[in-house]
Coordinates of C-alpha atoms and ligand atoms in Angstrom, one line a residue:
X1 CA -20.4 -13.0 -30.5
X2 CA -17.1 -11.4 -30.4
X3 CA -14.8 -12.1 -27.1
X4 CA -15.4 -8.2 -26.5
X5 CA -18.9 -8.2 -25.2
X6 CA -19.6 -12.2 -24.5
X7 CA -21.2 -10.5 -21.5
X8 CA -23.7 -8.8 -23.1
X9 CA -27.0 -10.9 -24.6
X10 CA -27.4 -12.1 -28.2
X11 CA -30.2 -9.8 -29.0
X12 CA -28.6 -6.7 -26.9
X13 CA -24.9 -7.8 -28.8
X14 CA -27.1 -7.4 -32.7
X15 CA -28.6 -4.3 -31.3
X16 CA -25.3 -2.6 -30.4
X17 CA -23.8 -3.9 -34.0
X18 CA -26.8 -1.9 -35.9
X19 CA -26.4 1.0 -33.8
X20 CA -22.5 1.2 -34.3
X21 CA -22.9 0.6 -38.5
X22 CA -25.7 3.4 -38.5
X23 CA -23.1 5.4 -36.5
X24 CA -19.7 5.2 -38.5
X25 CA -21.7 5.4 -41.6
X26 CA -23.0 8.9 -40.3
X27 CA -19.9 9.9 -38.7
X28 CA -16.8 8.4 -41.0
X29 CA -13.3 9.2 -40.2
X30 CA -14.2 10.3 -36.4
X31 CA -12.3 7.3 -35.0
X32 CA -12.2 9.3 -31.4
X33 CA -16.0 9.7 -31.4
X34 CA -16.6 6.7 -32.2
X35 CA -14.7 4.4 -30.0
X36 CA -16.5 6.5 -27.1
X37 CA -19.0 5.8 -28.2
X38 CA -18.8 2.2 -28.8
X39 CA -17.7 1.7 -24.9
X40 CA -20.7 3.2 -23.6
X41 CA -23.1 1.3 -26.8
X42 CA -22.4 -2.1 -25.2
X43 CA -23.2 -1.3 -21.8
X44 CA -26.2 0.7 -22.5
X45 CA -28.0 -1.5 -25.0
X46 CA -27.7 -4.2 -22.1
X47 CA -29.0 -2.0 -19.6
X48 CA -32.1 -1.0 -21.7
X49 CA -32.5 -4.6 -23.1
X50 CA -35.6 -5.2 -21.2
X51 CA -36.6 -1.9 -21.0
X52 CA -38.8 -0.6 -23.9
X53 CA -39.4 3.1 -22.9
X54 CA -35.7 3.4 -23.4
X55 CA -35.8 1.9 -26.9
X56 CA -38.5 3.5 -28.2
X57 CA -37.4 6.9 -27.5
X58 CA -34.4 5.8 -29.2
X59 CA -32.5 7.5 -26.0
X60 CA -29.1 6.9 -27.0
X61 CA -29.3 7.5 -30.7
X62 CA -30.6 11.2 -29.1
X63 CA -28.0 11.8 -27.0
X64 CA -24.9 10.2 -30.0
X65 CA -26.2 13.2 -31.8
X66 CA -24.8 16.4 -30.7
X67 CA -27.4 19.6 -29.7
X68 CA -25.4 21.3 -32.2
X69 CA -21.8 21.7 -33.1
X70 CA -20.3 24.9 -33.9
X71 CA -17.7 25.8 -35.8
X72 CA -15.4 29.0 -36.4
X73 CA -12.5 30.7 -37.5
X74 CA -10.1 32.5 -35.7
X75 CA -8.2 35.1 -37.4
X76 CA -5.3 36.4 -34.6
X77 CA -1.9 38.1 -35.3
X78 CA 1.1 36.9 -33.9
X79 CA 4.1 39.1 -32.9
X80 CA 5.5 39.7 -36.1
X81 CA 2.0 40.9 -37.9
X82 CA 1.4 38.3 -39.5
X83 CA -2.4 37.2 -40.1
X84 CA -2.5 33.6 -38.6
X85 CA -5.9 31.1 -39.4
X86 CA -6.9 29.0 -37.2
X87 CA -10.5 27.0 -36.5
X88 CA -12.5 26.8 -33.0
X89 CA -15.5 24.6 -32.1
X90 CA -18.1 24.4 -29.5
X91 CA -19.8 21.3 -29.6
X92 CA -23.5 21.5 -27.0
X93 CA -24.0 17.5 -26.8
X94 CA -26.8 17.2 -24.2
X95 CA -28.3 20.4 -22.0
X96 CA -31.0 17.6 -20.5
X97 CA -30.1 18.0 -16.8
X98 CA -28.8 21.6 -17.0
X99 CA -26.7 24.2 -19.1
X100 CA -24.1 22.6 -21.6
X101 CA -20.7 22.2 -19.3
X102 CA -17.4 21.0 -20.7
X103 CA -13.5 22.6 -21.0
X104 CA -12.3 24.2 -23.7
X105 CA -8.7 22.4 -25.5
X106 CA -6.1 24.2 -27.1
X107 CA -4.0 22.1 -28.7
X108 CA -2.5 21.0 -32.6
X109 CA -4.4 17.4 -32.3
X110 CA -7.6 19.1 -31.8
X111 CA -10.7 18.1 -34.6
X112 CA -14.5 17.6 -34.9
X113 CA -14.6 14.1 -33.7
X114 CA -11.8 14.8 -30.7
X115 CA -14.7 17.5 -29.3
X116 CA -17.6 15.3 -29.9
X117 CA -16.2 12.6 -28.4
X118 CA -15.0 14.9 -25.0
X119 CA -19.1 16.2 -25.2
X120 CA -20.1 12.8 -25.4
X121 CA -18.1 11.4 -22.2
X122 CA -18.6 14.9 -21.0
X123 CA -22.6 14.3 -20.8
X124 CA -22.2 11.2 -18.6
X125 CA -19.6 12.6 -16.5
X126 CA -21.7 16.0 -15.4
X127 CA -24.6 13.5 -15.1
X128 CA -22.4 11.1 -12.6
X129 CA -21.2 14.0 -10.5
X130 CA -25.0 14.4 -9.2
X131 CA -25.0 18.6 -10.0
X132 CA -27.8 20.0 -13.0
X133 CA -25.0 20.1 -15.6
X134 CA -25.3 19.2 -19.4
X135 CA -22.4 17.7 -21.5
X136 CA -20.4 20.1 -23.8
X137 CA -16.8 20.7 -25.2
X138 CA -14.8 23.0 -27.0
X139 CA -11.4 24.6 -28.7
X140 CA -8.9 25.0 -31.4
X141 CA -6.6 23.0 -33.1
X142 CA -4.3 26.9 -32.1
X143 CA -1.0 25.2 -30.5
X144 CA 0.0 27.7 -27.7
X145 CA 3.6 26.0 -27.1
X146 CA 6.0 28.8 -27.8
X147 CA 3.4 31.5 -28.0
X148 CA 4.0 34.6 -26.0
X149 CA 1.8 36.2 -23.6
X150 CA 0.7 38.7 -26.3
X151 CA -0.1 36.4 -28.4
X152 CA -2.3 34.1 -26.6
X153 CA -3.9 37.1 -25.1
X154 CA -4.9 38.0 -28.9
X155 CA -6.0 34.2 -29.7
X156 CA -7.8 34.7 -26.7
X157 CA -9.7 37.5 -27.9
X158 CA -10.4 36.3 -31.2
X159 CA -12.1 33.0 -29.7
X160 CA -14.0 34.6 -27.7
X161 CA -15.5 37.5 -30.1
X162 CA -16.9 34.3 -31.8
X163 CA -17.9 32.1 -28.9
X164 CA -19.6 34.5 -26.6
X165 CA -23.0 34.0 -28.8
X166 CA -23.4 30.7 -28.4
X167 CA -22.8 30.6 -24.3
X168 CA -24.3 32.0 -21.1
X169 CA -24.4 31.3 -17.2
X170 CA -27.5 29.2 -17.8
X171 CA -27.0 28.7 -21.4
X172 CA -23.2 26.9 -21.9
X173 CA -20.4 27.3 -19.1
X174 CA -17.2 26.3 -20.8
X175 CA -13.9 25.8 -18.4
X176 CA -10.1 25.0 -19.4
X177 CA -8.8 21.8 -20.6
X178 CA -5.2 20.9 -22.5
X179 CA -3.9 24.1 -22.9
X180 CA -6.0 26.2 -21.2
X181 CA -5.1 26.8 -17.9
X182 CA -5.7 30.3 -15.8
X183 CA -3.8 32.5 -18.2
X184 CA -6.3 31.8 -20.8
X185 CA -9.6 31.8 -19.0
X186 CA -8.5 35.3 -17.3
X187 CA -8.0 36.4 -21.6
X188 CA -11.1 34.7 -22.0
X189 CA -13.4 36.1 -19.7
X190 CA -12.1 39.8 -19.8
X191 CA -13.3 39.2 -23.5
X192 CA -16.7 38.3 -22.7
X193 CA -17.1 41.0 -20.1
X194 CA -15.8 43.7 -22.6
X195 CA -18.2 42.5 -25.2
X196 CA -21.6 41.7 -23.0
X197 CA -21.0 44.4 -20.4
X198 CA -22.3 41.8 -18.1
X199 CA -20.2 40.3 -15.1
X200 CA -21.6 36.3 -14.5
X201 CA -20.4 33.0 -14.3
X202 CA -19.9 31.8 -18.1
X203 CA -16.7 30.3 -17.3
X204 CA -15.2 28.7 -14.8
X205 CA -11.6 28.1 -13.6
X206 CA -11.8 31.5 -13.1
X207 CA -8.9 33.2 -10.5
X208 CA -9.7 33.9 -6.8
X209 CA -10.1 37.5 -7.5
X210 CA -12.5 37.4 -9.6
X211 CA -15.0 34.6 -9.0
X212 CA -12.9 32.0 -9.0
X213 CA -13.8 28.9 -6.7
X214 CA -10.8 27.4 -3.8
X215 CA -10.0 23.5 -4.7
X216 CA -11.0 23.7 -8.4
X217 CA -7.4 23.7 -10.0
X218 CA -6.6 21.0 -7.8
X219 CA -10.2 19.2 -8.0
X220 CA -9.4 16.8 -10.6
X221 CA -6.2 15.4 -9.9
X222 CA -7.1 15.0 -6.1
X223 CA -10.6 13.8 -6.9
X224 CA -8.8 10.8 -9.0
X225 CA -6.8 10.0 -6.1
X226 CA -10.3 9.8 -4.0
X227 CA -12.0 7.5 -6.5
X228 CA -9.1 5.7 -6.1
X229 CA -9.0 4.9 -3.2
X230 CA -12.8 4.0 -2.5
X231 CA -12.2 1.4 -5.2
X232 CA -8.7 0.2 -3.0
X233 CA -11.1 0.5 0.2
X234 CA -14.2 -1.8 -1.5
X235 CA -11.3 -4.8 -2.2
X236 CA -10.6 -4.1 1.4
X237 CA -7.4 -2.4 0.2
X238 CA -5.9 1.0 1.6
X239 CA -3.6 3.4 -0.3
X240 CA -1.0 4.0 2.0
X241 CA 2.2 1.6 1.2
X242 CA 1.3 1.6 -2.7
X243 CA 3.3 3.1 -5.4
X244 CA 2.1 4.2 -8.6
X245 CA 3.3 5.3 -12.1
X246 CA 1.6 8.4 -13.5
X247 CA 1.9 9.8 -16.8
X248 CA 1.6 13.5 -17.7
X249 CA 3.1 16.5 -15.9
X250 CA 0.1 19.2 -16.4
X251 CA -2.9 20.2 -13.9
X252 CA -4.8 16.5 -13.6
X253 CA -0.7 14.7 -13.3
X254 CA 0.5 16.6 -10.8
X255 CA -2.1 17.6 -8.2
X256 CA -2.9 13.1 -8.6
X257 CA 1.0 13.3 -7.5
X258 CA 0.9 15.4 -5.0
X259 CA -1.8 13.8 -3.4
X260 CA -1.4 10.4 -3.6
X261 CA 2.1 10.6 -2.3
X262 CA -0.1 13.2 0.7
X263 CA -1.9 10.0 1.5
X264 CA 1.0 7.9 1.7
X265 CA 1.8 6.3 -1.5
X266 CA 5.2 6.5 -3.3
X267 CA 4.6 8.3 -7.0
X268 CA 7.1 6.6 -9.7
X269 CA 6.6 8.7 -12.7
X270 CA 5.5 11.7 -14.2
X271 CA 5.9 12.2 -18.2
X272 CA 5.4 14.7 -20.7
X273 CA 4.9 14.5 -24.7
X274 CA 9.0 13.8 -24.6
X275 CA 9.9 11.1 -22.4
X276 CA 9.3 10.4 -18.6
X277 CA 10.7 10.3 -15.3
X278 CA 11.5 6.9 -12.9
X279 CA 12.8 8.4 -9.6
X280 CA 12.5 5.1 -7.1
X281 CA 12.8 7.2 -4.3
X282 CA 9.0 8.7 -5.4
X283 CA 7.9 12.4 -6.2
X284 CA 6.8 14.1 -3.2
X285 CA 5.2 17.4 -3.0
X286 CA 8.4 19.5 -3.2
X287 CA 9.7 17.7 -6.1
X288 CA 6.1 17.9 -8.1
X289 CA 6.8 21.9 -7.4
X290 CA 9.9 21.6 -9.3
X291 CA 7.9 20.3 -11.9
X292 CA 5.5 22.7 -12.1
X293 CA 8.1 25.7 -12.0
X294 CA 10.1 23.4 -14.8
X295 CA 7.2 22.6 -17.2
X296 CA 5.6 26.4 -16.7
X297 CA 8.8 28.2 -17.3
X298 CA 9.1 26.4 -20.7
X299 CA 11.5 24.0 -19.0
X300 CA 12.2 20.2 -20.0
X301 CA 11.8 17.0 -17.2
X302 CA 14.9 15.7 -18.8
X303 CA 16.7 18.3 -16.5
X304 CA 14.9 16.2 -13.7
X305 CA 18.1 13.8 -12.9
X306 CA 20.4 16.6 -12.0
X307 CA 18.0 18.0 -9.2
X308 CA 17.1 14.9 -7.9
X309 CA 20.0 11.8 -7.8
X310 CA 19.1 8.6 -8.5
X311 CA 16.6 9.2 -10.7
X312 CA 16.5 8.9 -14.4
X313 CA 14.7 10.8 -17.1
X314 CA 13.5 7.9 -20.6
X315 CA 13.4 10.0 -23.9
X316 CA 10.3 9.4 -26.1
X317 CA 9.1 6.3 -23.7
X318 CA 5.9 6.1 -22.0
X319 CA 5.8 4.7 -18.3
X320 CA 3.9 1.9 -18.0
X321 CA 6.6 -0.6 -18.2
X322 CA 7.8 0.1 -14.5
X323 CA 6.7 -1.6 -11.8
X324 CA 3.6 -0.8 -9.4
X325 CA 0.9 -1.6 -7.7
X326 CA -1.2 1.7 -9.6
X327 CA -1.5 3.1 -13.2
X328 CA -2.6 6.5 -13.0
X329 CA -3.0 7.9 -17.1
X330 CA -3.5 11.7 -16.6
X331 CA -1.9 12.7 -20.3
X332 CA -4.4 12.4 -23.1
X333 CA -6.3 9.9 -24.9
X334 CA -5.4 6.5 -25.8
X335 CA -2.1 7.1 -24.7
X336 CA -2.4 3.5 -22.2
X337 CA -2.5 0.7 -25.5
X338 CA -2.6 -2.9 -25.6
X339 CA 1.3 -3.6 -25.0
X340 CA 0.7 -1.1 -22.0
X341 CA -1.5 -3.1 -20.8
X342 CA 0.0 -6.3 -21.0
X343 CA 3.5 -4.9 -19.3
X344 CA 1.1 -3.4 -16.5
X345 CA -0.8 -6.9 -16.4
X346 CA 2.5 -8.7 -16.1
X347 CA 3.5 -6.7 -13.3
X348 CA 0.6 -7.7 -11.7
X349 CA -0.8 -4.2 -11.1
X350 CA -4.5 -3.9 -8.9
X351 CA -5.8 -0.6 -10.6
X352 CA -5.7 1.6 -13.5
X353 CA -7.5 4.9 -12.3
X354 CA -7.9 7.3 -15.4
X355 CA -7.2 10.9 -15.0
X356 CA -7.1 11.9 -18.7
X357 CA -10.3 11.3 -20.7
X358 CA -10.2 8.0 -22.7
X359 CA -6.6 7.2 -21.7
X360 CA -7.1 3.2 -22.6
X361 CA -7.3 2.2 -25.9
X362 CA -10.7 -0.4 -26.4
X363 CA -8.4 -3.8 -26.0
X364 CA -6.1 -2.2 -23.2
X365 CA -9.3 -1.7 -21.1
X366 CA -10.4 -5.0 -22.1
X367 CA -7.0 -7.1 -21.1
X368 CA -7.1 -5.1 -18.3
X369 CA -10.7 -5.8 -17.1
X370 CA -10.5 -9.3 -18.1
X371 CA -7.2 -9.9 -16.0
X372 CA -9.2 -8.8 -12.9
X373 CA -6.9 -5.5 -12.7
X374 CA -9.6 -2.8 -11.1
X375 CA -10.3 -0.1 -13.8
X376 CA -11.6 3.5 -12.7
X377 CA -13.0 4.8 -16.3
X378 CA -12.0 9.2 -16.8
X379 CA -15.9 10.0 -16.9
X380 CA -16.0 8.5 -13.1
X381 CA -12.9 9.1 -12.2
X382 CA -11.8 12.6 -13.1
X383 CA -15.2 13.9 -12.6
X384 CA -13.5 16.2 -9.4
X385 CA -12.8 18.6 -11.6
X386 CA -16.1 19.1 -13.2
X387 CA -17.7 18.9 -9.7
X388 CA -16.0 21.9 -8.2
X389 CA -17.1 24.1 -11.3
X390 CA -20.5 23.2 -10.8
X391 CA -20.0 24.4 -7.3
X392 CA -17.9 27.2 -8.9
X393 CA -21.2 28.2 -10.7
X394 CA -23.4 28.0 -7.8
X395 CA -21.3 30.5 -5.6
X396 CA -21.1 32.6 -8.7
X397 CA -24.9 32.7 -9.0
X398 CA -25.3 33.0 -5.2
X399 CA -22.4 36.0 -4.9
X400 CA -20.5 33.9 -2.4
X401 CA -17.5 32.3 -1.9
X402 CA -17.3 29.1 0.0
X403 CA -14.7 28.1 2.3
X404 CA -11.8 25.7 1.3
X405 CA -12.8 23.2 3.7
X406 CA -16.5 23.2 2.6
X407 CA -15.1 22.7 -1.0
X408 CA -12.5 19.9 0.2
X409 CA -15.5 18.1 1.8
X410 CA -17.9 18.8 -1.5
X411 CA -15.5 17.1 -3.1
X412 CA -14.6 13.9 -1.2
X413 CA -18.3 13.4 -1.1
X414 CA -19.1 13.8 -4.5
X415 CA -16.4 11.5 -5.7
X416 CA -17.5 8.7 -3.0
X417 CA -20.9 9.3 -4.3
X418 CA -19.6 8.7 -7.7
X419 CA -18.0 5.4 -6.7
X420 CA -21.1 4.3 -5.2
X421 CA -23.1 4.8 -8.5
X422 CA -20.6 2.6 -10.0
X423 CA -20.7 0.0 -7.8
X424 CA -24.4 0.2 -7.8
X425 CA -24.6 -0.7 -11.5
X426 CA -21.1 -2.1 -12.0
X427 CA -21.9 -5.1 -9.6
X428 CA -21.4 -8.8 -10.5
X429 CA -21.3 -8.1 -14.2
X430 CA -18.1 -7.3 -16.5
X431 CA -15.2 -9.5 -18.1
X432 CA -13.6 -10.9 -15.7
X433 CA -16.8 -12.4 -14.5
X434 CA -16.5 -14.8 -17.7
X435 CA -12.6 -16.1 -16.0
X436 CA -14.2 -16.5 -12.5
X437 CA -12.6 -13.9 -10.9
X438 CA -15.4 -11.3 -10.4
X439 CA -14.5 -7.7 -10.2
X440 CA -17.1 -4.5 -9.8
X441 CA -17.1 -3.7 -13.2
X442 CA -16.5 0.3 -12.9
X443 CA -16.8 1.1 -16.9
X444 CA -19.8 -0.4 -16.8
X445 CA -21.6 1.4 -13.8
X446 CA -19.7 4.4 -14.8
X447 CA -21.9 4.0 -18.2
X448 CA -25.0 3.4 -16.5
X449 CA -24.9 5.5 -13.7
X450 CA -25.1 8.3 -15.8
X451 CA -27.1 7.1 -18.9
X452 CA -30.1 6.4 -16.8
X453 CA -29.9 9.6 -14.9
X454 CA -29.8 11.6 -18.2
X455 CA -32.6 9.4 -20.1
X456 CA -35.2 9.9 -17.4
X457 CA -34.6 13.4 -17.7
X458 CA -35.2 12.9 -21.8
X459 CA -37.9 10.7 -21.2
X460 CA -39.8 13.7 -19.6
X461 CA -39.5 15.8 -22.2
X462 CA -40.7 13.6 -25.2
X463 CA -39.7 14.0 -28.5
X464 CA -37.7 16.9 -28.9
Ligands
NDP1 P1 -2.4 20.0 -19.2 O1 -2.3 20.7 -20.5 O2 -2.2 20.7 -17.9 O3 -1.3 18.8 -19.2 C1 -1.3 17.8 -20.2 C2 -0.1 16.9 -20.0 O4 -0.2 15.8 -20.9 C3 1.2 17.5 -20.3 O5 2.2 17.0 -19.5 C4 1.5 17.1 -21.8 O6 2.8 17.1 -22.1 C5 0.9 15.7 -21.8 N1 0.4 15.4 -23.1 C6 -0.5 16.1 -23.9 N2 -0.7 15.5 -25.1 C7 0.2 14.4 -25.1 C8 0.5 13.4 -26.0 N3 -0.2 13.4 -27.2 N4 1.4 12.5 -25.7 C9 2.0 12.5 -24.5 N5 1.8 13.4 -23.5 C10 0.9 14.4 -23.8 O7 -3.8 19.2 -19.3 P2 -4.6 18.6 -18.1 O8 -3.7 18.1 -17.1 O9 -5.6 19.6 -17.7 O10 -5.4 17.5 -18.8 C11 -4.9 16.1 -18.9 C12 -6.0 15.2 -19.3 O11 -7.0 15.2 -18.2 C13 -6.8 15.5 -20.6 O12 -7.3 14.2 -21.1 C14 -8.0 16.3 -20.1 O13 -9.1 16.2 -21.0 C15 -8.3 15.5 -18.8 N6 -9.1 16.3 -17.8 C16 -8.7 17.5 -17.4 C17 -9.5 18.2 -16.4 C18 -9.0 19.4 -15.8 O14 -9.7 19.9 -14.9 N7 -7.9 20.0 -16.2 C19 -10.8 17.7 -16.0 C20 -11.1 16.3 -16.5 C21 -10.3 15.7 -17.4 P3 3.5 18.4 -22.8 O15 3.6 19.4 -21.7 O16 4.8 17.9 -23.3 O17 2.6 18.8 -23.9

């Protein structure tokens, strides 16, 4: 028994090692998919040990096998006329609990097995948040840095003439992701409405003037910093007084910035794909502005220092080696590794509280867990976002829109009843158990909470 899942029983441990050999043979070179994969395999297979209707309706071979994946090309023309290529996905992992629901990624890293695994985690996030959402995921490997407006108007297009067959209000809902923000969703849906002559909700993320819900563009930054601080408040901790380091400087970043430094806290960092920035005095709101003007006026953080003394900007590092109490990853996947995890261990931090999806690397999130340091797993934690677009759809369907306060209360709610679902299953199990020191085990519960709730919905359909 490897040191990796000691916690897990012998019989559960040879079960999970079948299951991951039958999956990288059937999947090879989709190293994303398949670390995802792997996290949830361990707790699962121990959850369903004793459990034989799980087993044999072989639930979570089912759901590690996408719906369907499609794939396209995107022809587009850029401002000097010439014919550019590019390829678009939609991968529909699960619709068990209700329409496919996922973002749609824009960026030069995107492949097959980045998608799958975003469906994947996708699945058990929309599951977790409590709403009758499925798990999907979608994009192009298109890189819009540099782009004009023109241009991603006519990549716009392009995707959508392609992707408007395989999606529908109650069909697939896609929303934005990495490099899709509201420029491309408004490009996005005009598309669909020009070629459906039909006004619904098949996106959201959508502006306020036309269907758009309040509190989704900052839902999942601000719903990180509520998970957050339910998992301070069950350690008998509060979140005023702390100071955390943050990577990332996009949607999830900065709206985690802005309101963990609302509640009290003292943000350290914020980074982008060139360096980051340590300003000891913290980030507040005004400054996080800055950034936001900076980064969407094609700006650089480096320029940071010279509009705000005493701080200082780190070219081509990462954060995690400064100080504090909190880790927030809000950047991209498996961007927090093992020596990440050591620096943050040796600092003695309490929590890492994902924002991005898959932010720790397999052994970070073991050191981390084993060394009793709190960890808040993306598909729990940055579940916010998803949330609101649920609710996004049901005002869409119910031609309302819903006061900011409602949707500020939805969304405190939903991310304490996420928390809870994690403690439920996350209890007195985990790691750290093994050293003494026994922590709710959040991956864990994160993993179960939302398996089981998408497995009994399988289970009633049978075999199909
Ligand atoms: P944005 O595009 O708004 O911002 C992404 C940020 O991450 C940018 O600062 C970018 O830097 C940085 N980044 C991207 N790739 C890398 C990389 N390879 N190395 C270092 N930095 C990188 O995206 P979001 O904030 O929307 O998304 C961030 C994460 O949160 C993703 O994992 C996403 O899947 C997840 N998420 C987002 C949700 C949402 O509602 N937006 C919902 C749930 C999860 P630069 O500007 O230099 O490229």
């Amino acid at each position: 028994m490897t040191q990796e899942n000691a916690h897990v029983s012998d019989s559960s441990t040879s079960d999970v090692h079948a299951f991951m050999e039958g999956l990288r043979k059937r999947n090879p070179h989709q190293d994303e998919f398949i670390q995802a994969v792997e996290e949830v395999a361990e707790n699962v297979f121990d959850f369903v040990a004793n459990k034989p209707e799980y087993q044999d309706a072989e639930i979570m071979r089912r759901i590690a096998e996408p719906d369907r994946i499609v794939s396209f090309r995107v022809c587009w023309q850029d401002d000097e006329g010439r014919v550019r290529v590019e390829r678009g996905w939609r991968v529909q992992n699960n619709n068990a609990i209700g329409p496919y629901k996922g973002g749609l990624r824009f960026h030069e890293s995107v492949n097959e097995s980045v998608l799958k695994f975003l469906a994947f985690e996708q699945t058990f996030k929309n599951a977790l948040t409590g709403l009758p959402m499925g798990g999907g995921k979608g994009g192009s490997n298109f890189n819009p840095k540099g782009k004009s407006d023109a241009e991603i108007m006519r990549f716009c297009q392009s995707f959508m003439t392609e992707l408007y067959r395989h999606i529908g209000p109650d069909v697939d809902v896609p929303a934005g992701d990495i490099g899709v923000g509201a420029r491309e969703i408004g490009f996005l849906f005009g598309q669909y409405k020009r070629i459906r002559n039909e006004w619904h909700g098949v996106l959201t993320g959508k502006g306020l003037e036309y269907g758009g819900s309040p509190v989704r563009t900052e839902s999942t930054g601000y719903g990180v910093v509520y998970f957050l601080r339910e998992m301070l408040r069950e350690e008998d901790r509060e979140l005023d007084g702390m100071s955390a380091v943050i990577s990332g400087a996009g949607n999830v970043a900065t709206h985690a910035a802005e309101k963990f430094a609302e509640l009290g806290g003292k943000v350290l960092t914020l980074s982008d794909s060139k360096g980051f920035i340590h300003d000891p005095d913290g980030i507040d709101a005004k400054k996080v502005a800055w950034i936001r003007q900076q980064k969407s006026s094609g700006g650089s953080l480096s320029d940071y220092p010279e509009q705000f003394s005493g701080s200082e900007w780190h070219e081509g590092k990462k954060p995690w080696s400064v100080g504090c109490d909190i880790a927030l990853p809000c950047a991209t996947q498996n961007e927090l590794d093992i020596d990440a995890a050591k620096s943050l261990i040796d600092n003695e931090v309490l929590a890492v509280c994902e924002g991005a999806n898959m932010p720790t690397t397999a052994d970070a999130s073991h050191a981390l867990r084993s060394n009793g340091v709190l960890l808040g797993p993306g598909k729990a934690a940055n579940a916010g976002g998803v949330a609101v677009s649920g609710l996004e759809m049901s005002q869409n369907a119910g031609r309302r829109t819903w006061s900011e306060d409602r949707l500020q209360e939805e969304l405190c709610s939903i991310m304490k009843d996420i928390h809870r679902t994690c403690v439920e299953h996350g209890e007195g199990t985990g790691p750290a158990c093994e050293e003494g020191e026994c922590k709710i085990d959040y991956v864990k519960g994160a993993n179960v909470g939302g398996f089981k709730k998408v497995a009994d919905a399988m289970l009633a359909f049978g075999v199909v």
